[in-house]
Structure formats: C-alpha cells, structure tokens
CSV table of C-alpha atoms in Angstrom, one decimal:
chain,number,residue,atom,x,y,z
A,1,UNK,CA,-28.5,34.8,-49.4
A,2,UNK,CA,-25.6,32.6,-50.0
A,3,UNK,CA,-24.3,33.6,-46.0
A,4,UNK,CA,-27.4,32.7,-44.9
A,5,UNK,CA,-27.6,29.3,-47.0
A,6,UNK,CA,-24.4,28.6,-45.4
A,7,UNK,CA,-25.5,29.2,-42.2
A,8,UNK,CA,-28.7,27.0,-42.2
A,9,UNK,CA,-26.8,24.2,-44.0
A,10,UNK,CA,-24.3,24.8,-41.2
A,11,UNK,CA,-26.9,24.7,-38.6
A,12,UNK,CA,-28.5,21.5,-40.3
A,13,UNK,CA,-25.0,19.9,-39.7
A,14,UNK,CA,-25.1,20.8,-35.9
A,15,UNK,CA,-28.3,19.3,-35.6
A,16,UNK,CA,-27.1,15.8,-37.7
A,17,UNK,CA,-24.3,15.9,-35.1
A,18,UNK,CA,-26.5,16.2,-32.3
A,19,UNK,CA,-28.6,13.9,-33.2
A,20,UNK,CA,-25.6,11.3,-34.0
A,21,UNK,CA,-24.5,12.5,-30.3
A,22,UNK,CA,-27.9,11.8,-28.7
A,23,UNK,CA,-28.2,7.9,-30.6
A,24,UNK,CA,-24.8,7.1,-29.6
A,25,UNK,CA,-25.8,8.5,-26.3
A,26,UNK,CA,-28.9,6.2,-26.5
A,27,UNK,CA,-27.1,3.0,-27.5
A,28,UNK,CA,-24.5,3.7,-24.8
A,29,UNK,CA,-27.6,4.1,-22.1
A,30,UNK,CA,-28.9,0.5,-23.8
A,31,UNK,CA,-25.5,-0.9,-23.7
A,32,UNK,CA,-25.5,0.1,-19.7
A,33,UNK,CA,-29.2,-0.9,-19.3
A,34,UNK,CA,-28.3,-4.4,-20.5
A,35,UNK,CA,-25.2,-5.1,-18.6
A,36,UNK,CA,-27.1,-4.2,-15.4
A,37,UNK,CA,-29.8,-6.4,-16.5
A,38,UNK,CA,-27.8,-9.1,-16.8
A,39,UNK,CA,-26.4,-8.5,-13.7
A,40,UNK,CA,-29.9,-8.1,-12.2
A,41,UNK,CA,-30.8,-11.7,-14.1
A,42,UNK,CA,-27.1,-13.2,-13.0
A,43,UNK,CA,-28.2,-12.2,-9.2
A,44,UNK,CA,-31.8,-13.6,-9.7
A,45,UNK,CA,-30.1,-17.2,-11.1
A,46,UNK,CA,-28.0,-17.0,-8.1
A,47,UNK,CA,-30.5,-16.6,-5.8
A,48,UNK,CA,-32.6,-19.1,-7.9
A,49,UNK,CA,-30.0,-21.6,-7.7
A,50,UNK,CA,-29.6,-21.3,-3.4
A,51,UNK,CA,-33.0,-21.4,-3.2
A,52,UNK,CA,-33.2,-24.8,-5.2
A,53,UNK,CA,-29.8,-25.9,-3.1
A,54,UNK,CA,-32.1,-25.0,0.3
A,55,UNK,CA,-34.9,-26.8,-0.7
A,56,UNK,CA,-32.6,-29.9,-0.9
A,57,UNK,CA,-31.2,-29.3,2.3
A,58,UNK,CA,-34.6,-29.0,3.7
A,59,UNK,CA,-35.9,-31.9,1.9
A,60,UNK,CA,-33.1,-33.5,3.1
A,61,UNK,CA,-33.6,-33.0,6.5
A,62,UNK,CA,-37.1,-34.0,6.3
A,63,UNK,CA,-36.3,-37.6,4.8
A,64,UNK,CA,-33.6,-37.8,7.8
A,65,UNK,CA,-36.4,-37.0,10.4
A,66,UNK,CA,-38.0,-39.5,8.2
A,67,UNK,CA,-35.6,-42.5,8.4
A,68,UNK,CA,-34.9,-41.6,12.2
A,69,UNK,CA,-39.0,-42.1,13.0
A,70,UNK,CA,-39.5,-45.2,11.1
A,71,UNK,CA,-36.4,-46.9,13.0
A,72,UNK,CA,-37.5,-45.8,16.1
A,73,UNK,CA,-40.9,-47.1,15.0
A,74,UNK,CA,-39.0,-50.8,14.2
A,75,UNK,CA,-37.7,-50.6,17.3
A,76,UNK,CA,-40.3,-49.4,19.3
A,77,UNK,CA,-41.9,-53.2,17.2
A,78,UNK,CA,-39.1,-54.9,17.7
A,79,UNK,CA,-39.0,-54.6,21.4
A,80,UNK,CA,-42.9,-55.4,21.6
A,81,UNK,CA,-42.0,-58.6,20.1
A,82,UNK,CA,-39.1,-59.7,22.1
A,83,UNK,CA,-41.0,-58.8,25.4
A,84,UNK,CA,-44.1,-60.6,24.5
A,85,UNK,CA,-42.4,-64.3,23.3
A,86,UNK,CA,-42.4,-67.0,25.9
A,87,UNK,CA,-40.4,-66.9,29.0
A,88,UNK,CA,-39.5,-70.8,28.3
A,89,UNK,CA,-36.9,-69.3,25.6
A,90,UNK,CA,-34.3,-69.2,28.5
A,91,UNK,CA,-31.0,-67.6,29.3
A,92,UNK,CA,-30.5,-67.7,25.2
A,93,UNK,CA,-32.9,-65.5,24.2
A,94,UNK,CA,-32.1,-62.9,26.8
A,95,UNK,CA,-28.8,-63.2,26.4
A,96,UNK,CA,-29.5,-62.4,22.3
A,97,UNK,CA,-31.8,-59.4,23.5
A,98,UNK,CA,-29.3,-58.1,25.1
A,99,UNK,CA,-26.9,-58.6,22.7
A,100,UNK,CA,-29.4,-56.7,20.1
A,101,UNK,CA,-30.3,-54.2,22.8
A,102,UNK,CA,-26.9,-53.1,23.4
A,103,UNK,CA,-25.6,-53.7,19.6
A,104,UNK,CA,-29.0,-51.4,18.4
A,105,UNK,CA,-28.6,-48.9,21.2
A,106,UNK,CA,-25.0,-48.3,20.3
A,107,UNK,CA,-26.2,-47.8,16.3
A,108,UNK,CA,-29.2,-45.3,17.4
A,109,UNK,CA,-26.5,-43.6,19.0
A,110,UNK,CA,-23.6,-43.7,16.6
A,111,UNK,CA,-26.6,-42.8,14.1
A,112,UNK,CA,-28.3,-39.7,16.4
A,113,UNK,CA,-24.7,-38.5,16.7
A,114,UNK,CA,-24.2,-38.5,12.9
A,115,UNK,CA,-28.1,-37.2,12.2
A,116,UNK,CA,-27.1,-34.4,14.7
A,117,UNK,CA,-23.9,-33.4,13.4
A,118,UNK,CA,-25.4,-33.7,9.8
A,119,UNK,CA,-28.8,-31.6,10.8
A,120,UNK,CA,-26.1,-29.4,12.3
A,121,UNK,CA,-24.0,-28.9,9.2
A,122,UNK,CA,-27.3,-28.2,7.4
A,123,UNK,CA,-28.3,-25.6,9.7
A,124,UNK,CA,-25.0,-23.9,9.3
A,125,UNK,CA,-25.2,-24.2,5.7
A,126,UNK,CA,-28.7,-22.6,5.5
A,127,UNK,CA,-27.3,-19.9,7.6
A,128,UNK,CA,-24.3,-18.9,5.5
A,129,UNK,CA,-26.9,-19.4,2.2
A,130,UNK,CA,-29.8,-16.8,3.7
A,131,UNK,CA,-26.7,-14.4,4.5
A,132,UNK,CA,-25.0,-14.6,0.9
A,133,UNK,CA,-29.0,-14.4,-0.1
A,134,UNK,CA,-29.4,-11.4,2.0
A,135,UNK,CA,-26.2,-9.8,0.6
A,136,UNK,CA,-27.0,-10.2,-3.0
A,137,UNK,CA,-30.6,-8.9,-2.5
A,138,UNK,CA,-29.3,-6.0,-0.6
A,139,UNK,CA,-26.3,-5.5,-3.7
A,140,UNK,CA,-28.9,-6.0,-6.2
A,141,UNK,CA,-31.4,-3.1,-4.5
A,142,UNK,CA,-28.0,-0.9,-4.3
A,143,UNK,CA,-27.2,-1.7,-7.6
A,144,UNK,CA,-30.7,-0.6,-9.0
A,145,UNK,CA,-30.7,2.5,-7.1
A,146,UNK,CA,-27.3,3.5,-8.2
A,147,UNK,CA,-28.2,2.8,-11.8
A,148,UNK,CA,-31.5,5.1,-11.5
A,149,UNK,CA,-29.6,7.6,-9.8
A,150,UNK,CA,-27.4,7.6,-12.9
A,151,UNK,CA,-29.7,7.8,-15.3
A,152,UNK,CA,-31.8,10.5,-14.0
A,153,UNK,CA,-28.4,12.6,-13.5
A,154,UNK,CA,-27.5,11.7,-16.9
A,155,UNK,CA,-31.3,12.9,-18.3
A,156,UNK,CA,-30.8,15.9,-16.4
A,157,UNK,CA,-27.6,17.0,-18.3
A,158,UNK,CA,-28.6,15.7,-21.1
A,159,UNK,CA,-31.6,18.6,-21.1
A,160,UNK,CA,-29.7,21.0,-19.8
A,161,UNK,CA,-27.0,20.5,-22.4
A,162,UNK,CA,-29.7,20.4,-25.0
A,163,UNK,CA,-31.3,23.6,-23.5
A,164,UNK,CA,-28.0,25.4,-23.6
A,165,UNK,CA,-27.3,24.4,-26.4
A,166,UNK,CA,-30.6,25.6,-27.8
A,167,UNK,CA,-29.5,29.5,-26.1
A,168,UNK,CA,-26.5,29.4,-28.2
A,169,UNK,CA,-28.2,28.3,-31.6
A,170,UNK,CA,-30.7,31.0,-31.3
A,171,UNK,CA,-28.1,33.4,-30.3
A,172,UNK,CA,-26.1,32.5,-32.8
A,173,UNK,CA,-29.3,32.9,-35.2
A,174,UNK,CA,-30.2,36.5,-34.2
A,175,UNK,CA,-26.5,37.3,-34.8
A,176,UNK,CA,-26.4,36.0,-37.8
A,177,UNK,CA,-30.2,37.1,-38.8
A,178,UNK,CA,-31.0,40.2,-41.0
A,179,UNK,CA,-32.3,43.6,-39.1
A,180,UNK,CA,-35.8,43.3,-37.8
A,181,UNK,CA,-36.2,39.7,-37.9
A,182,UNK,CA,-38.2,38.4,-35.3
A,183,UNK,CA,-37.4,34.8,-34.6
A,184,UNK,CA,-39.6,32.2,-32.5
A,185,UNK,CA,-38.8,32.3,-29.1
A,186,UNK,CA,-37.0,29.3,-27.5
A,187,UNK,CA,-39.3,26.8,-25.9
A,188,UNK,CA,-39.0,26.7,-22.4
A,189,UNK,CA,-38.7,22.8,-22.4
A,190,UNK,CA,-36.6,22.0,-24.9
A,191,UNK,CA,-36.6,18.1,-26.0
A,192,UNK,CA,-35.5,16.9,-29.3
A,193,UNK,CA,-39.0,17.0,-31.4
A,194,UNK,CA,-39.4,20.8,-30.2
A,195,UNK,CA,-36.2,21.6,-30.8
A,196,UNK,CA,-36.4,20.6,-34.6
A,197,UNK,CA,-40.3,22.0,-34.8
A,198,UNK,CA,-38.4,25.2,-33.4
A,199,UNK,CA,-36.0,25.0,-36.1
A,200,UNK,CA,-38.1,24.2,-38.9
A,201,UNK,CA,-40.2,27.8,-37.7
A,202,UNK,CA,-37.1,29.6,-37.7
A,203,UNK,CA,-35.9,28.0,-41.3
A,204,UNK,CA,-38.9,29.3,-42.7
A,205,UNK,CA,-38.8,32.8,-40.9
A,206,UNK,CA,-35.5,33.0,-42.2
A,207,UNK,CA,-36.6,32.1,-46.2
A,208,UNK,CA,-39.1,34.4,-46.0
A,209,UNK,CA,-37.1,37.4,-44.7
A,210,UNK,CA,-34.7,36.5,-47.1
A,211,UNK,CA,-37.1,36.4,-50.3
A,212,UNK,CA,-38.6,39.2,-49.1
A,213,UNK,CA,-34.7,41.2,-49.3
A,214,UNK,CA,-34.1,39.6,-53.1
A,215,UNK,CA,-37.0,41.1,-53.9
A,216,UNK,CA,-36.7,44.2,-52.0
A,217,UNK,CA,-32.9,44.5,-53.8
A,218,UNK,CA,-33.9,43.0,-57.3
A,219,UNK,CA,-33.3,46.6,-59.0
A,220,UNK,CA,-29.6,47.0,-56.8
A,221,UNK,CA,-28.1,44.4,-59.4
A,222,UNK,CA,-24.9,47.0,-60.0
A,223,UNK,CA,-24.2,48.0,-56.5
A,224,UNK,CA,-24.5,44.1,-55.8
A,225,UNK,CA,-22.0,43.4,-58.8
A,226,UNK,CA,-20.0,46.4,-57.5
A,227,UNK,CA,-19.5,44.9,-53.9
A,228,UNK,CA,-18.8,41.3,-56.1
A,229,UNK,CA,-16.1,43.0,-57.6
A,230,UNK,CA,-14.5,44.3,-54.7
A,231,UNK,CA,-14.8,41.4,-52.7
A,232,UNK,CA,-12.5,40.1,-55.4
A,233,UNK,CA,-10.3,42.8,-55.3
A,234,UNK,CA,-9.7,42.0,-51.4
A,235,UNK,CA,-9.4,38.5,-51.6
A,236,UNK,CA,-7.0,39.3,-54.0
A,237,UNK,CA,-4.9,41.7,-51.6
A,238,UNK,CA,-5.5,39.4,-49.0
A,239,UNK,CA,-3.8,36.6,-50.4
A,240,UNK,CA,-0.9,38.7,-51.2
A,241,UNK,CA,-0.7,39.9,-48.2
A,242,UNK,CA,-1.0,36.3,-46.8
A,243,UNK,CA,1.7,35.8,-49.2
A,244,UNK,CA,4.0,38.6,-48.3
A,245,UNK,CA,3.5,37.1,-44.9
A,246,UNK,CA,4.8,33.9,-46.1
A,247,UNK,CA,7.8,35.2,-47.5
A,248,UNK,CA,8.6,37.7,-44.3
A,249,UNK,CA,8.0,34.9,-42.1
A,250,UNK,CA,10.7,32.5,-44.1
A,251,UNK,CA,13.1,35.6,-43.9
A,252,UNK,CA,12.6,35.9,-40.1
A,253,UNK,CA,13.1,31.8,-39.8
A,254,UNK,CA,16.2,32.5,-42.2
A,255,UNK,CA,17.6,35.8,-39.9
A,256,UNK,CA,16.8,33.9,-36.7
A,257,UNK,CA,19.1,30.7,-37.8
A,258,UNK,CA,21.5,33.2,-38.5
A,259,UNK,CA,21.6,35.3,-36.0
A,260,UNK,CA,21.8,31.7,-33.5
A,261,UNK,CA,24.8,30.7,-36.3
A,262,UNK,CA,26.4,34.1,-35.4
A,263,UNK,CA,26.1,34.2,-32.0
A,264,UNK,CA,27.5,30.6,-31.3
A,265,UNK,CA,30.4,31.6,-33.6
A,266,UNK,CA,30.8,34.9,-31.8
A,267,UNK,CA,30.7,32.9,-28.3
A,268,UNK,CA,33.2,30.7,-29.6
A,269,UNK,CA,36.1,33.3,-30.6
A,270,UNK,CA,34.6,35.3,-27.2
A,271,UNK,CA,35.7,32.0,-25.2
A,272,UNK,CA,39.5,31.8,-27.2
A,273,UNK,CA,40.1,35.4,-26.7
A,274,UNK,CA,39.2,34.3,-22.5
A,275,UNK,CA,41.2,31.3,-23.0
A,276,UNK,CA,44.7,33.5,-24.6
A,277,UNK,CA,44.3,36.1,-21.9
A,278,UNK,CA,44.1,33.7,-19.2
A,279,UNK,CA,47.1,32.8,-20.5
A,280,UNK,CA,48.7,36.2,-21.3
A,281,UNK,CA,47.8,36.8,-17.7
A,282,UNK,CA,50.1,33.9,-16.6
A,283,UNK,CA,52.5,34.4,-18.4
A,284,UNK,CA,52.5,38.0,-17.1
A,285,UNK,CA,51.9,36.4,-13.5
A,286,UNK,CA,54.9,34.8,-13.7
A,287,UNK,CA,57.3,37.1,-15.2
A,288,UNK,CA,56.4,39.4,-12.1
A,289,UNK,CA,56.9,37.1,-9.9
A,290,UNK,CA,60.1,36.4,-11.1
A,291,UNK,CA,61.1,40.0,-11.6
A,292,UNK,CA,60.5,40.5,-8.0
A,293,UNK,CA,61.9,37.9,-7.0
A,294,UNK,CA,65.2,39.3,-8.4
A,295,UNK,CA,64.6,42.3,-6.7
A,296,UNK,CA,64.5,40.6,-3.7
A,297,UNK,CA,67.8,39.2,-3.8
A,298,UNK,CA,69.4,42.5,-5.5
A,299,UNK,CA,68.2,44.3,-2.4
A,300,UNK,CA,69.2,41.4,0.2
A,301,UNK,CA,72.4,41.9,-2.0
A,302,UNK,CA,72.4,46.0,-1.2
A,303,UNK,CA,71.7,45.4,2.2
A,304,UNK,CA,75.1,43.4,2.5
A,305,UNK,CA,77.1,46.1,1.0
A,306,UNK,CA,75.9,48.6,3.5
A,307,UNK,CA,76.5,47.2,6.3
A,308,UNK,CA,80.0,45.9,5.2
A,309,UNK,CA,80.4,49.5,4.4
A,310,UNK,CA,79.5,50.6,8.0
A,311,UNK,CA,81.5,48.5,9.6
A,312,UNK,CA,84.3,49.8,7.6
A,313,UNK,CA,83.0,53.5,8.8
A,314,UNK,CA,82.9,52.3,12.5
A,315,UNK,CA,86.6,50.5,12.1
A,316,UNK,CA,87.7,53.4,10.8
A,317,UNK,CA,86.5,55.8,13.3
A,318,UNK,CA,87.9,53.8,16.3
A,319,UNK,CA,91.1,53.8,14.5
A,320,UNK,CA,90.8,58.2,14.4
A,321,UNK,CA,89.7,57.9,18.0
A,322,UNK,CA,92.6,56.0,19.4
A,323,UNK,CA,95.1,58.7,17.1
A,324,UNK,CA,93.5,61.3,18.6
A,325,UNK,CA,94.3,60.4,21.7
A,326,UNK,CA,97.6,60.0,21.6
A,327,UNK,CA,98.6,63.2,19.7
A,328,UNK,CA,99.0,66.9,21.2
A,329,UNK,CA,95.6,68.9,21.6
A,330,UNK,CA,96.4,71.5,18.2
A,331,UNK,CA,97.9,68.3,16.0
A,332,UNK,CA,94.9,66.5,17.0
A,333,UNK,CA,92.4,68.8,15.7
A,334,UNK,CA,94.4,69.0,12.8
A,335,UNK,CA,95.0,65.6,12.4
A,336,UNK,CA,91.1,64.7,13.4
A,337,UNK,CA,90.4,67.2,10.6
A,338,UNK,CA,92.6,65.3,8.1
A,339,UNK,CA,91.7,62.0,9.3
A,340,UNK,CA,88.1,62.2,9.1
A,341,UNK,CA,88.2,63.9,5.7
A,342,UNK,CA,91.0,61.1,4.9
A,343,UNK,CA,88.2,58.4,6.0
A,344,UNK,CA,85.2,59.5,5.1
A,345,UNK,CA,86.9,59.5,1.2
A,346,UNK,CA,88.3,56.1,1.8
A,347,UNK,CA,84.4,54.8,2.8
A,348,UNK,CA,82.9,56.9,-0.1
A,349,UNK,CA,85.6,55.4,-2.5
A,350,UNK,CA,84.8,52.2,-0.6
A,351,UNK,CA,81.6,52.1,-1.2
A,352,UNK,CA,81.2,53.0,-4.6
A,353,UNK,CA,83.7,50.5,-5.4
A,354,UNK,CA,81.0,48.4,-4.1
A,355,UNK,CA,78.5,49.1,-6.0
A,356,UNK,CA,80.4,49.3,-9.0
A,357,UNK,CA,81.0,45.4,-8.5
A,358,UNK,CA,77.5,45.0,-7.8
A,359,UNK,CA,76.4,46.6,-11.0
C-alpha cells in the first residue's frame, strides 16, 4: 500500500509539473501574443500616422489649387479693369500695363513652375508613402499568418505531447497496478480537464483495489512481518555489499596509481639500461674499429715482408742460374743440388728472421 502511495503521490507530482509546464507554456504564448500585438498596433500607428501625413499633403495641394484659382481670378479682374479705363490715360498707362503685364506674367510663371515642382514633390511623396503603406500591410498580414501558423503547430504538439504523455502514465499505471485491475481507458482526446477527471477515476480504482487487498490480507499479519523482516535483512546486506564495493573500489583506485607509479619507474630504468647499452655498443664500436684497423696495417706490414722475401728468392735463383752455367754438366747438378738446398735455407732463415722482427 505504501508502493502504491508512493506512486500516486509520485504521479500527483508529474501532474503539478505538468501543469507548471503548461502555465509557463501559457504565459510564454501571452508573452508572444503581446509582442506581436504590439507590433500589430506599432504598424497600425504607422500607418495611422502616413495616412494623417497624406491628408496634409492632399490638403495641401488643394489650398495650392486654391491660391492658384483665386490669383488667376485677380487677374482675370485686374485685366478687366485695365482694359475698360479710358483711352485718354495715354502712353503712361499702357506703358504701366505693360510693365504689370510682363512683371505678373513672369510671377504666374515663376509661381506655376514652383506650384508644379511642389505638386510634383507631393506626388512623389504620396507614391513612396502608399508603397511603404502597401509594405507594412502586406508585413503585417505575413506577420499574422506566421504567428497563427505558430500557434496552431505549437497546439498541435502540445496535444500530442499531452496525449503521449497520457500513454505513458497509464502504462506506467497498469505496470505498477495490482493483478486484475481494470483501469479506465485513456480518452481519445486528451485535454487537461479530462486528463485529471481520468486520473481522479483511476485514483479511486486504485484505493479501492487496494482496500479491497488490506482486507483480503488482514489475517497474513506474520507472513507480512516476515517479508518486513527480510527486507531488513537485505537492505542490510545490501549496504554491506555497497560497502565492500566502496572499499574494493578504493583498493582498485590505490592498485591502479600504483601500478601507473610502477610502470613510469620501470620505463625509466628501461630507458637507462637503453641509454648504457647504446653506449656499451660504442664503446664496443669503436674498439673494433680500432682493432681492425691494426690488423690492417699488421697485414699491409706482412704483405711487405713477403714480397721482400721473394725478391730475395728470385735474386737468389738468378745467382744459381748464372753458376750453373758456368760449371761442368755432373758439378752442376751437384752444385744446383747444393745451391738450391743452400738458398732455399738462407730464404727460410730469411724469412723467419722477418717475422721474428715483426713479432
């Protein structure tokens, strides 16, 4: 009963943080309702204010036409006048009309120009204001559409959030419900009064079927104590075990420092062991080098005895040669015999005398 306590009060909570979600939700929509309104009203003073500024263009023009008829109307009078005095006047007073005529006629004109150009101006003017007037109308109409468009997107996720979200709750509830407890079905329009009538049904579903079990398990008091007493006894191991897993998990973060300690100390004496073998090496290197070196020149040095040696041979045997020539046929043999025993001791002698001195 508690579990289920738990779980209404938890599902209470859900629905206090939907429903803080949804008035947020709500002032938001206000707060973006009002800035477009008062972008709505800022374009309406706008247009308010070129309207009044094209009135007083146009009421300007008017009192120009205005002024431009009554002077033609003075002059229209004044010439009238000047034709109808007498011709006894003279030469002055046609002189003076003409004077007047030309002096007027050159004002009307200077003034027609300046009416024109100002008429003009105004014209232009009223132009550029019904175009900036067409443009904000036609911003203000996008401007509403896009902000209807919005908010009927943003209604439509909102109830299909709030529809999914109802799925899940009563999911969530026949999960968590006891065996064969029917529930109320989940409207198929879901808004926020029928989803809390919808819970309210299910909350009393729920303390009925639960008051109907404490009743049903009023006479299992023992059995309940029992399974009291040995959720106890499992909390219990669970928090030693939570505990053990504490400690092991301190130990591990204790091995694994040392183990890193170990290994950079290991990589260390790895890298000076490198370092004096490289060196070793060198050293080694360079004592073979030398050694062979001085082999070099020990067997340049060999090479020099042997072939003073066998130039000594060759002397020698020319020398036998030319004996042998001049002797008798029997003391030559003999004598060859002798003297090519007699020199080939003398290079033998001759050359390890050599090699004595070389050694």
């Amino acid at each position: 009963m508690e579990a289920h306590d738990k779980d209404i009060t938890k599902l209470k909570n859900e629905l206090g943080c939907m429903q803080e979600e949804k008035e947020k939700y709500i002032k938001q929509m206000s707060v973006d309702i009002s800035k477009e309104t008062a972008e709505v009203a800022k374009c309406r003073k706008e247009l308010s204010e070129f309207k009044s500024e094209y009135n007083k263009k146009l009421n300007r023009i008017v009192s120009l036409e205005e002024e431009i008829a009554k002077y033609k109307q003075a002059e229209m009078k004044r010439e009238t006048l000047v034709s109808s005095c007498d011709d006894n006047d003279g030469m002055l007073e046609k002189m003076i009309k003409n004077e007047v005529q030309s002096a007027t006629k050159d004002n009307v004109a200077v003034c027609d120009d300046k009416i024109n150009l100002e008429i003009n101006k105004l014209k232009m003017q009223n132009e550029e204001l019904r175009e900036v007037n067409y443009k904000i109308v036609e911003i203000s109409q996008q401007q509403e559409a896009i902000f209807k468009k919005h908010l009927e997107e943003v209604e439509k996720n909102h109830m299909k959030a709030l529809q999914q979200h109802c799925c899940n709750v009563f999911k969530t509830l026949c999960a968590i419900a006891p065996q064969n407890t029917k529930l109320p079905s989940v409207p198929v329009i879901c808004d926020m009064d029928q989803f809390f009538k919808w819970l309210k049904d299910v909350e009393n579903v729920m303390k009925d079927e639960i008051i109907k079990q404490i009743n049903m398990n009023e006479g299992d008091e023992s059995e309940n104590k029992m399974n009291l007493k040995k959720v106890a006894e499992l909390e219990a191991s669970n928090r030693r075990y939570r505990s053990a897993l504490t400690n092991l998990s301190s130990h591990i973060d204790a091995i694994e420092q040392e183990a890193i300690l170990k290994e950079e100390v290991y990589l260390s004496e790895i890298s000076r062991l490198r370092h004096e073998i490289n060196e070793q090496l060198k050293k080694q290197l360079e004592n073979e080098y030398k050694r062979k070196l001085e082999l070099v020149s020990q067997a340049s040095k060999i090479y020099e005895v042997m072939n003073r040696q066998q130039k000594k041979h060759s002397n020698n045997e020319m020398v036998a040669e030319s004996q042998m020539k001049n002797g008798s046929a029997y003391d030559l043999g003999g004598a060859n015999y002798n003297s090519n025993g007699n020199c080939t001791e003398m290079v033998r002698n001759g050359y390890d005398d050599e090699l004595d001195i070389y050694v």
